[in-house]
Amino acid sequence: MYYIQKKLEISASHCLVLDYESKCSQLHGHNWVITIYCKAETLNQNGMVVDFTDVKRKIKGCLDHQNLNNVLPFNPTAENIARWCVEQIPTCYKVSVQESEGNLAIYEKD
């Protein structure tokens, strides 16, 4: 099995839709750190699990310097963002999303 990891830094804003009162319901920003984990039993025709540039384009290209509420079709929690990232890249099996120091969400495909 081959494994790769790609770390992306993204600046983006969001506000959360919550069923309780929270300051996170107001528009605010983070410098997110998103780590993408991919694997493959065999390498593609170019000798890669996935091209790092494609990962950057699909994730950072969509999310960086955006209001995540405007570009994602769900409540943009760190957990939901992690799941969305996994769904964007066929060889991806796990993503960690750090929205701020000490706050990390991880989604792993079964």
mmCIF file of N, CA and C in Angstrom:
data_model
loop_
_atom_site.group_PDB
_atom_site.id
_atom_site.type_symbol
_atom_site.label_atom_id
_atom_site.label_comp_id
_atom_site.label_asym_id
_atom_site.label_seq_id
_atom_site.Cartn_x
_atom_site.Cartn_y
_atom_site.Cartn_z
ATOM 1 N N MET A 1 0.853 -1.177 0.000
ATOM 2 C CA MET A 1 0.000 0.000 0.000
ATOM 3 C C MET A 1 0.897 1.238 0.000
ATOM 4 N N TYR A 2 0.531 2.209 -0.831
ATOM 5 C CA TYR A 2 1.229 3.487 -0.881
ATOM 6 C C TYR A 2 0.380 4.530 -0.154
ATOM 7 N N TYR A 3 1.044 5.413 0.571
ATOM 8 C CA TYR A 3 0.356 6.468 1.317
ATOM 9 C C TYR A 3 0.988 7.819 1.008
ATOM 10 N N ILE A 4 0.156 8.848 0.916
ATOM 11 C CA ILE A 4 0.659 10.215 0.821
ATOM 12 C C ILE A 4 -0.123 11.088 1.786
ATOM 13 N N GLN A 5 0.486 12.207 2.116
ATOM 14 C CA GLN A 5 -0.144 13.189 3.004
ATOM 15 C C GLN A 5 0.125 14.570 2.435
ATOM 16 N N LYS A 6 -0.910 15.408 2.388
ATOM 17 C CA LYS A 6 -0.769 16.779 1.890
ATOM 18 C C LYS A 6 -1.373 17.716 2.917
ATOM 19 N N LYS A 7 -0.575 18.673 3.387
ATOM 20 C CA LYS A 7 -1.041 19.664 4.352
ATOM 21 C C LYS A 7 -1.299 20.974 3.629
ATOM 22 N N LEU A 8 -2.471 21.557 3.878
ATOM 23 C CA LEU A 8 -2.878 22.811 3.250
ATOM 24 C C LEU A 8 -3.217 23.828 4.324
ATOM 25 N N GLU A 9 -2.833 25.071 4.108
ATOM 26 C CA GLU A 9 -3.238 26.160 4.988
ATOM 27 C C GLU A 9 -4.227 27.014 4.223
ATOM 28 N N ILE A 10 -5.374 27.253 4.848
ATOM 29 C CA ILE A 10 -6.464 27.958 4.196
ATOM 30 C C ILE A 10 -6.972 29.055 5.108
ATOM 31 N N SER A 11 -7.165 30.226 4.567
ATOM 32 C CA SER A 11 -7.801 31.327 5.301
ATOM 33 C C SER A 11 -9.228 31.431 4.788
ATOM 34 N N ALA A 12 -10.177 31.299 5.710
ATOM 35 C CA ALA A 12 -11.580 31.347 5.294
ATOM 36 C C ALA A 12 -12.452 31.722 6.482
ATOM 37 N N SER A 13 -13.617 32.266 6.159
ATOM 38 C CA SER A 13 -14.582 32.620 7.199
ATOM 39 C C SER A 13 -15.764 31.664 7.149
ATOM 40 N N HIS A 14 -16.516 31.660 8.238
ATOM 41 C CA HIS A 14 -17.767 30.901 8.289
ATOM 42 C C HIS A 14 -18.571 31.376 9.492
ATOM 43 N N CYS A 15 -19.817 31.002 9.510
ATOM 44 C CA CYS A 15 -20.642 31.129 10.708
ATOM 45 C C CYS A 15 -21.424 29.833 10.805
ATOM 46 N N LEU A 16 -21.639 29.389 12.019
ATOM 47 C CA LEU A 16 -22.308 28.111 12.229
ATOM 48 C C LEU A 16 -23.778 28.313 12.540
ATOM 49 N N VAL A 17 -24.581 27.436 12.001
ATOM 50 C CA VAL A 17 -26.011 27.412 12.305
ATOM 51 C C VAL A 17 -26.181 26.404 13.430
ATOM 52 N N LEU A 18 -26.504 26.913 14.625
ATOM 53 C CA LEU A 18 -26.557 26.064 15.819
ATOM 54 C C LEU A 18 -27.915 26.170 16.490
ATOM 55 N N ASP A 19 -28.273 25.157 17.258
ATOM 56 C CA ASP A 19 -29.544 25.193 17.975
ATOM 57 C C ASP A 19 -29.373 25.705 19.403
ATOM 58 N N TYR A 20 -28.272 26.418 19.642
ATOM 59 C CA TYR A 20 -28.019 27.071 20.918
ATOM 60 C C TYR A 20 -27.273 28.368 20.640
ATOM 61 N N GLU A 21 -27.262 29.259 21.593
ATOM 62 C CA GLU A 21 -26.600 30.550 21.413
ATOM 63 C C GLU A 21 -25.085 30.374 21.520
ATOM 64 N N SER A 22 -24.380 30.949 20.561
ATOM 65 C CA SER A 22 -22.924 30.814 20.523
ATOM 66 C C SER A 22 -22.328 31.963 19.718
ATOM 67 N N LYS A 23 -21.142 32.410 20.114
ATOM 68 C CA LYS A 23 -20.457 33.438 19.333
ATOM 69 C C LYS A 23 -20.080 32.908 17.951
ATOM 70 N N CYS A 24 -20.028 31.599 17.789
ATOM 71 C CA CYS A 24 -19.689 31.003 16.494
ATOM 72 C C CYS A 24 -20.811 31.156 15.471
ATOM 73 N N SER A 25 -21.980 31.620 15.911
ATOM 74 C CA SER A 25 -23.081 31.893 14.984
ATOM 75 C C SER A 25 -22.850 33.188 14.220
ATOM 76 N N GLN A 26 -21.888 33.983 14.669
ATOM 77 C CA GLN A 26 -21.511 35.224 13.979
ATOM 78 C C GLN A 26 -20.398 34.915 12.973
ATOM 79 N N LEU A 27 -20.385 35.652 11.881
ATOM 80 C CA LEU A 27 -19.338 35.465 10.883
ATOM 81 C C LEU A 27 -17.972 35.724 11.513
ATOM 82 N N HIS A 28 -17.046 34.789 11.332
ATOM 83 C CA HIS A 28 -15.686 34.910 11.866
ATOM 84 C C HIS A 28 -14.752 34.091 10.983
ATOM 85 N N GLY A 29 -13.472 34.279 11.139
ATOM 86 C CA GLY A 29 -12.506 33.600 10.286
ATOM 87 C C GLY A 29 -11.510 32.762 11.048
ATOM 88 N N HIS A 30 -10.880 31.859 10.319
ATOM 89 C CA HIS A 30 -9.824 31.004 10.861
ATOM 90 C C HIS A 30 -8.725 30.876 9.817
ATOM 91 N N ASN A 31 -7.548 30.546 10.290
ATOM 92 C CA ASN A 31 -6.474 30.062 9.427
ATOM 93 C C ASN A 31 -6.466 28.552 9.627
ATOM 94 N N TRP A 32 -7.197 27.878 8.773
ATOM 95 C CA TRP A 32 -7.401 26.434 8.865
ATOM 96 C C TRP A 32 -6.152 25.689 8.424
ATOM 97 N N VAL A 33 -5.884 24.545 9.040
ATOM 98 C CA VAL A 33 -4.851 23.619 8.569
ATOM 99 C C VAL A 33 -5.574 22.315 8.256
ATOM 100 N N ILE A 34 -5.576 21.962 6.985
ATOM 101 C CA ILE A 34 -6.266 20.759 6.530
ATOM 102 C C ILE A 34 -5.217 19.772 6.035
ATOM 103 N N THR A 35 -5.251 18.566 6.591
ATOM 104 C CA THR A 35 -4.308 17.530 6.180
ATOM 105 C C THR A 35 -5.088 16.414 5.503
ATOM 106 N N ILE A 36 -4.689 16.130 4.279
ATOM 107 C CA ILE A 36 -5.330 15.134 3.429
ATOM 108 C C ILE A 36 -4.468 13.872 3.425
ATOM 109 N N TYR A 37 -5.084 12.716 3.660
ATOM 110 C CA TYR A 37 -4.396 11.432 3.648
ATOM 111 C C TYR A 37 -4.987 10.574 2.533
ATOM 112 N N CYS A 38 -4.132 10.097 1.631
ATOM 113 C CA CYS A 38 -4.581 9.265 0.517
ATOM 114 C C CYS A 38 -3.767 7.981 0.486
ATOM 115 N N LYS A 39 -4.367 6.943 -0.115
ATOM 116 C CA LYS A 39 -3.660 5.671 -0.248
ATOM 117 C C LYS A 39 -4.109 4.967 -1.515
ATOM 118 N N ALA A 40 -3.247 4.079 -2.005
ATOM 119 C CA ALA A 40 -3.565 3.272 -3.180
ATOM 120 C C ALA A 40 -2.712 2.014 -3.157
ATOM 121 N N GLU A 41 -3.312 0.927 -3.616
ATOM 122 C CA GLU A 41 -2.556 -0.329 -3.709
ATOM 123 C C GLU A 41 -1.587 -0.297 -4.876
ATOM 124 N N THR A 42 -1.968 0.422 -5.934
ATOM 125 C CA THR A 42 -1.089 0.571 -7.091
ATOM 126 C C THR A 42 -1.001 2.051 -7.448
ATOM 127 N N LEU A 43 0.081 2.419 -8.052
ATOM 128 C CA LEU A 43 0.278 3.806 -8.467
ATOM 129 C C LEU A 43 -0.385 4.044 -9.824
ATOM 130 N N ASN A 44 -0.755 5.290 -10.078
ATOM 131 C CA ASN A 44 -1.368 5.617 -11.362
ATOM 132 C C ASN A 44 -0.313 5.608 -12.472
ATOM 133 N N GLN A 45 -0.725 5.926 -13.678
ATOM 134 C CA GLN A 45 0.184 5.876 -14.837
ATOM 135 C C GLN A 45 1.372 6.818 -14.694
ATOM 136 N N ASN A 46 1.291 7.791 -13.791
ATOM 137 C CA ASN A 46 2.393 8.726 -13.565
ATOM 138 C C ASN A 46 3.238 8.345 -12.358
ATOM 139 N N GLY A 47 2.962 7.188 -11.756
ATOM 140 C CA GLY A 47 3.733 6.738 -10.604
ATOM 141 C C GLY A 47 3.340 7.420 -9.305
ATOM 142 N N MET A 48 2.075 7.858 -9.206
ATOM 143 C CA MET A 48 1.609 8.585 -8.017
ATOM 144 C C MET A 48 0.340 7.952 -7.453
ATOM 145 N N VAL A 49 0.119 8.167 -6.157
ATOM 146 C CA VAL A 49 -1.179 7.874 -5.555
ATOM 147 C C VAL A 49 -2.174 8.894 -6.089
ATOM 148 N N VAL A 50 -1.808 10.160 -5.993
ATOM 149 C CA VAL A 50 -2.564 11.295 -6.530
ATOM 150 C C VAL A 50 -1.579 12.450 -6.647
ATOM 151 N N ASP A 51 -1.759 13.293 -7.615
ATOM 152 C CA ASP A 51 -0.875 14.439 -7.784
ATOM 153 C C ASP A 51 -1.154 15.460 -6.676
ATOM 154 N N PHE A 52 -0.126 15.862 -5.946
ATOM 155 C CA PHE A 52 -0.283 16.848 -4.866
ATOM 156 C C PHE A 52 -0.929 18.138 -5.375
ATOM 157 N N THR A 53 -0.621 18.512 -6.602
ATOM 158 C CA THR A 53 -1.186 19.731 -7.181
ATOM 159 C C THR A 53 -2.698 19.600 -7.364
ATOM 160 N N ASP A 54 -3.170 18.417 -7.738
ATOM 161 C CA ASP A 54 -4.609 18.196 -7.878
ATOM 162 C C ASP A 54 -5.315 18.312 -6.529
ATOM 163 N N VAL A 55 -4.695 17.783 -5.481
ATOM 164 C CA VAL A 55 -5.272 17.883 -4.140
ATOM 165 C C VAL A 55 -5.390 19.358 -3.753
ATOM 166 N N LYS A 56 -4.325 20.112 -3.966
ATOM 167 C CA LYS A 56 -4.332 21.535 -3.635
ATOM 168 C C LYS A 56 -5.407 22.280 -4.421
ATOM 169 N N ARG A 57 -5.526 21.993 -5.694
ATOM 170 C CA ARG A 57 -6.507 22.669 -6.548
ATOM 171 C C ARG A 57 -7.932 22.358 -6.092
ATOM 172 N N LYS A 58 -8.223 21.107 -5.804
ATOM 173 C CA LYS A 58 -9.585 20.709 -5.439
ATOM 174 C C LYS A 58 -10.014 21.227 -4.073
ATOM 175 N N ILE A 59 -9.089 21.286 -3.133
ATOM 176 C CA ILE A 59 -9.460 21.687 -1.770
ATOM 177 C C ILE A 59 -9.173 23.171 -1.543
ATOM 178 N N LYS A 60 -7.910 23.548 -1.618
ATOM 179 C CA LYS A 60 -7.555 24.949 -1.380
ATOM 180 C C LYS A 60 -8.178 25.859 -2.430
ATOM 181 N N GLY A 61 -8.185 25.410 -3.671
ATOM 182 C CA GLY A 61 -8.760 26.213 -4.752
ATOM 183 C C GLY A 61 -10.221 26.546 -4.538
ATOM 184 N N CYS A 62 -10.929 25.673 -3.857
ATOM 185 C CA CYS A 62 -12.354 25.900 -3.597
ATOM 186 C C CYS A 62 -12.597 26.700 -2.315
ATOM 187 N N LEU A 63 -11.765 26.475 -1.282
ATOM 188 C CA LEU A 63 -12.061 27.011 0.051
ATOM 189 C C LEU A 63 -11.285 28.263 0.450
ATOM 190 N N ASP A 64 -10.089 28.455 -0.095
ATOM 191 C CA ASP A 64 -9.223 29.533 0.387
ATOM 192 C C ASP A 64 -9.811 30.913 0.099
ATOM 193 N N HIS A 65 -9.767 31.775 1.095
ATOM 194 C CA HIS A 65 -10.257 33.150 1.016
ATOM 195 C C HIS A 65 -11.724 33.214 0.595
ATOM 196 N N GLN A 66 -12.516 32.328 1.170
ATOM 197 C CA GLN A 66 -13.944 32.267 0.893
ATOM 198 C C GLN A 66 -14.730 32.355 2.202
ATOM 199 N N ASN A 67 -15.981 32.725 2.075
ATOM 200 C CA ASN A 67 -16.938 32.523 3.158
ATOM 201 C C ASN A 67 -17.476 31.118 2.918
ATOM 202 N N LEU A 68 -17.151 30.186 3.786
ATOM 203 C CA LEU A 68 -17.483 28.782 3.557
ATOM 204 C C LEU A 68 -18.988 28.541 3.489
ATOM 205 N N ASN A 69 -19.763 29.397 4.124
ATOM 206 C CA ASN A 69 -21.214 29.280 4.032
ATOM 207 C C ASN A 69 -21.700 29.497 2.601
ATOM 208 N N ASN A 70 -20.938 30.225 1.810
ATOM 209 C CA ASN A 70 -21.330 30.519 0.430
ATOM 210 C C ASN A 70 -20.856 29.475 -0.570
ATOM 211 N N VAL A 71 -19.876 28.652 -0.214
ATOM 212 C CA VAL A 71 -19.326 27.687 -1.182
ATOM 213 C C VAL A 71 -19.605 26.233 -0.825
ATOM 214 N N LEU A 72 -20.055 25.964 0.393
ATOM 215 C CA LEU A 72 -20.351 24.591 0.800
ATOM 216 C C LEU A 72 -21.853 24.448 1.056
ATOM 217 N N PRO A 73 -22.452 23.334 0.662
ATOM 218 C CA PRO A 73 -23.907 23.167 0.775
ATOM 219 C C PRO A 73 -24.361 22.578 2.117
ATOM 220 N N PHE A 74 -23.624 22.868 3.193
ATOM 221 C CA PHE A 74 -23.950 22.322 4.508
ATOM 222 C C PHE A 74 -23.414 23.262 5.579
ATOM 223 N N ASN A 75 -23.787 23.024 6.821
ATOM 224 C CA ASN A 75 -23.278 23.797 7.951
ATOM 225 C C ASN A 75 -21.762 23.561 8.038
ATOM 226 N N PRO A 76 -20.937 24.588 7.839
ATOM 227 C CA PRO A 76 -19.492 24.380 7.699
ATOM 228 C C PRO A 76 -18.743 24.191 9.020
ATOM 229 N N THR A 77 -19.101 23.133 9.736
ATOM 230 C CA THR A 77 -18.339 22.748 10.923
ATOM 231 C C THR A 77 -17.045 22.077 10.466
ATOM 232 N N ALA A 78 -16.072 21.997 11.336
ATOM 233 C CA ALA A 78 -14.813 21.317 10.997
ATOM 234 C C ALA A 78 -15.077 19.864 10.619
ATOM 235 N N GLU A 79 -16.013 19.227 11.312
ATOM 236 C CA GLU A 79 -16.339 17.825 11.031
ATOM 237 C C GLU A 79 -16.919 17.662 9.624
ATOM 238 N N ASN A 80 -17.857 18.531 9.267
ATOM 239 C CA ASN A 80 -18.460 18.455 7.938
ATOM 240 C C ASN A 80 -17.466 18.787 6.839
ATOM 241 N N ILE A 81 -16.579 19.725 7.102
ATOM 242 C CA ILE A 81 -15.546 20.077 6.117
ATOM 243 C C ILE A 81 -14.609 18.891 5.892
ATOM 244 N N ALA A 82 -14.247 18.196 6.958
ATOM 245 C CA ALA A 82 -13.372 17.022 6.832
ATOM 246 C C ALA A 82 -14.021 15.959 5.950
ATOM 247 N N ARG A 83 -15.294 15.676 6.177
ATOM 248 C CA ARG A 83 -16.006 14.689 5.352
ATOM 249 C C ARG A 83 -16.051 15.142 3.893
ATOM 250 N N TRP A 84 -16.367 16.415 3.668
ATOM 251 C CA TRP A 84 -16.424 16.947 2.307
ATOM 252 C C TRP A 84 -15.086 16.772 1.595
ATOM 253 N N CYS A 85 -13.995 17.058 2.276
ATOM 254 C CA CYS A 85 -12.661 16.916 1.663
ATOM 255 C C CYS A 85 -12.409 15.480 1.231
ATOM 256 N N VAL A 86 -12.756 14.509 2.083
ATOM 257 C CA VAL A 86 -12.575 13.096 1.723
ATOM 258 C C VAL A 86 -13.344 12.774 0.448
ATOM 259 N N GLU A 87 -14.539 13.324 0.323
ATOM 260 C CA GLU A 87 -15.383 13.041 -0.842
ATOM 261 C C GLU A 87 -14.853 13.656 -2.139
ATOM 262 N N GLN A 88 -13.967 14.631 -2.067
ATOM 263 C CA GLN A 88 -13.470 15.313 -3.262
ATOM 264 C C GLN A 88 -12.363 14.558 -3.980
ATOM 265 N N ILE A 89 -11.688 13.643 -3.278
ATOM 266 C CA ILE A 89 -10.512 12.980 -3.841
ATOM 267 C C ILE A 89 -10.694 11.473 -3.726
ATOM 268 N N PRO A 90 -10.785 10.756 -4.838
ATOM 269 C CA PRO A 90 -11.100 9.325 -4.794
ATOM 270 C C PRO A 90 -10.165 8.473 -3.936
ATOM 271 N N THR A 91 -8.894 8.802 -3.882
ATOM 272 C CA THR A 91 -7.953 7.980 -3.102
ATOM 273 C C THR A 91 -7.850 8.415 -1.644
ATOM 274 N N CYS A 92 -8.592 9.451 -1.268
ATOM 275 C CA CYS A 92 -8.521 9.980 0.094
ATOM 276 C C CYS A 92 -9.320 9.091 1.045
ATOM 277 N N TYR A 93 -8.707 8.754 2.190
ATOM 278 C CA TYR A 93 -9.390 7.928 3.185
ATOM 279 C C TYR A 93 -9.543 8.641 4.530
ATOM 280 N N LYS A 94 -8.814 9.758 4.719
ATOM 281 C CA LYS A 94 -8.877 10.452 6.007
ATOM 282 C C LYS A 94 -8.479 11.910 5.820
ATOM 283 N N VAL A 95 -9.119 12.788 6.594
ATOM 284 C CA VAL A 95 -8.778 14.218 6.586
ATOM 285 C C VAL A 95 -8.860 14.733 8.015
ATOM 286 N N SER A 96 -7.893 15.559 8.380
ATOM 287 C CA SER A 96 -7.984 16.298 9.644
ATOM 288 C C SER A 96 -8.123 17.773 9.311
ATOM 289 N N VAL A 97 -8.998 18.441 10.067
ATOM 290 C CA VAL A 97 -9.271 19.862 9.868
ATOM 291 C C VAL A 97 -9.052 20.563 11.203
ATOM 292 N N GLN A 98 -8.034 21.416 11.241
ATOM 293 C CA GLN A 98 -7.754 22.224 12.439
ATOM 294 C C GLN A 98 -8.229 23.631 12.154
ATOM 295 N N GLU A 99 -9.265 24.064 12.879
ATOM 296 C CA GLU A 99 -9.771 25.414 12.639
ATOM 297 C C GLU A 99 -9.048 26.436 13.489
ATOM 298 N N SER A 100 -8.480 26.015 14.593
ATOM 299 C CA SER A 100 -7.647 26.872 15.433
ATOM 300 C C SER A 100 -6.815 25.962 16.328
ATOM 301 N N GLU A 101 -5.799 26.515 16.947
ATOM 302 C CA GLU A 101 -4.925 25.721 17.824
ATOM 303 C C GLU A 101 -5.764 25.018 18.889
ATOM 304 N N GLY A 102 -5.635 23.712 18.943
ATOM 305 C CA GLY A 102 -6.346 22.938 19.944
ATOM 306 C C GLY A 102 -7.710 22.419 19.500
ATOM 307 N N ASN A 103 -8.197 22.851 18.338
ATOM 308 C CA ASN A 103 -9.499 22.400 17.841
ATOM 309 C C ASN A 103 -9.319 21.660 16.525
ATOM 310 N N LEU A 104 -9.451 20.340 16.573
ATOM 311 C CA LEU A 104 -9.158 19.479 15.432
ATOM 312 C C LEU A 104 -10.296 18.479 15.245
ATOM 313 N N ALA A 105 -10.761 18.336 14.008
ATOM 314 C CA ALA A 105 -11.750 17.317 13.666
ATOM 315 C C ALA A 105 -11.125 16.371 12.643
ATOM 316 N N ILE A 106 -11.452 15.103 12.775
ATOM 317 C CA ILE A 106 -10.922 14.081 11.856
ATOM 318 C C ILE A 106 -12.094 13.267 11.319
ATOM 319 N N TYR A 107 -12.080 13.059 10.008
ATOM 320 C CA TYR A 107 -13.049 12.162 9.385
ATOM 321 C C TYR A 107 -12.264 11.096 8.661
ATOM 322 N N GLU A 108 -12.652 9.841 8.875
ATOM 323 C CA GLU A 108 -12.014 8.710 8.207
ATOM 324 C C GLU A 108 -13.088 7.854 7.567
ATOM 325 N N LYS A 109 -12.895 7.544 6.283
ATOM 326 C CA LYS A 109 -13.814 6.681 5.544
ATOM 327 C C LYS A 109 -13.711 5.262 6.091
ATOM 328 N N ASP A 110 -14.842 4.571 6.157
ATOM 329 C CA ASP A 110 -14.819 3.153 6.597
ATOM 330 C C ASP A 110 -14.154 2.283 5.578
#
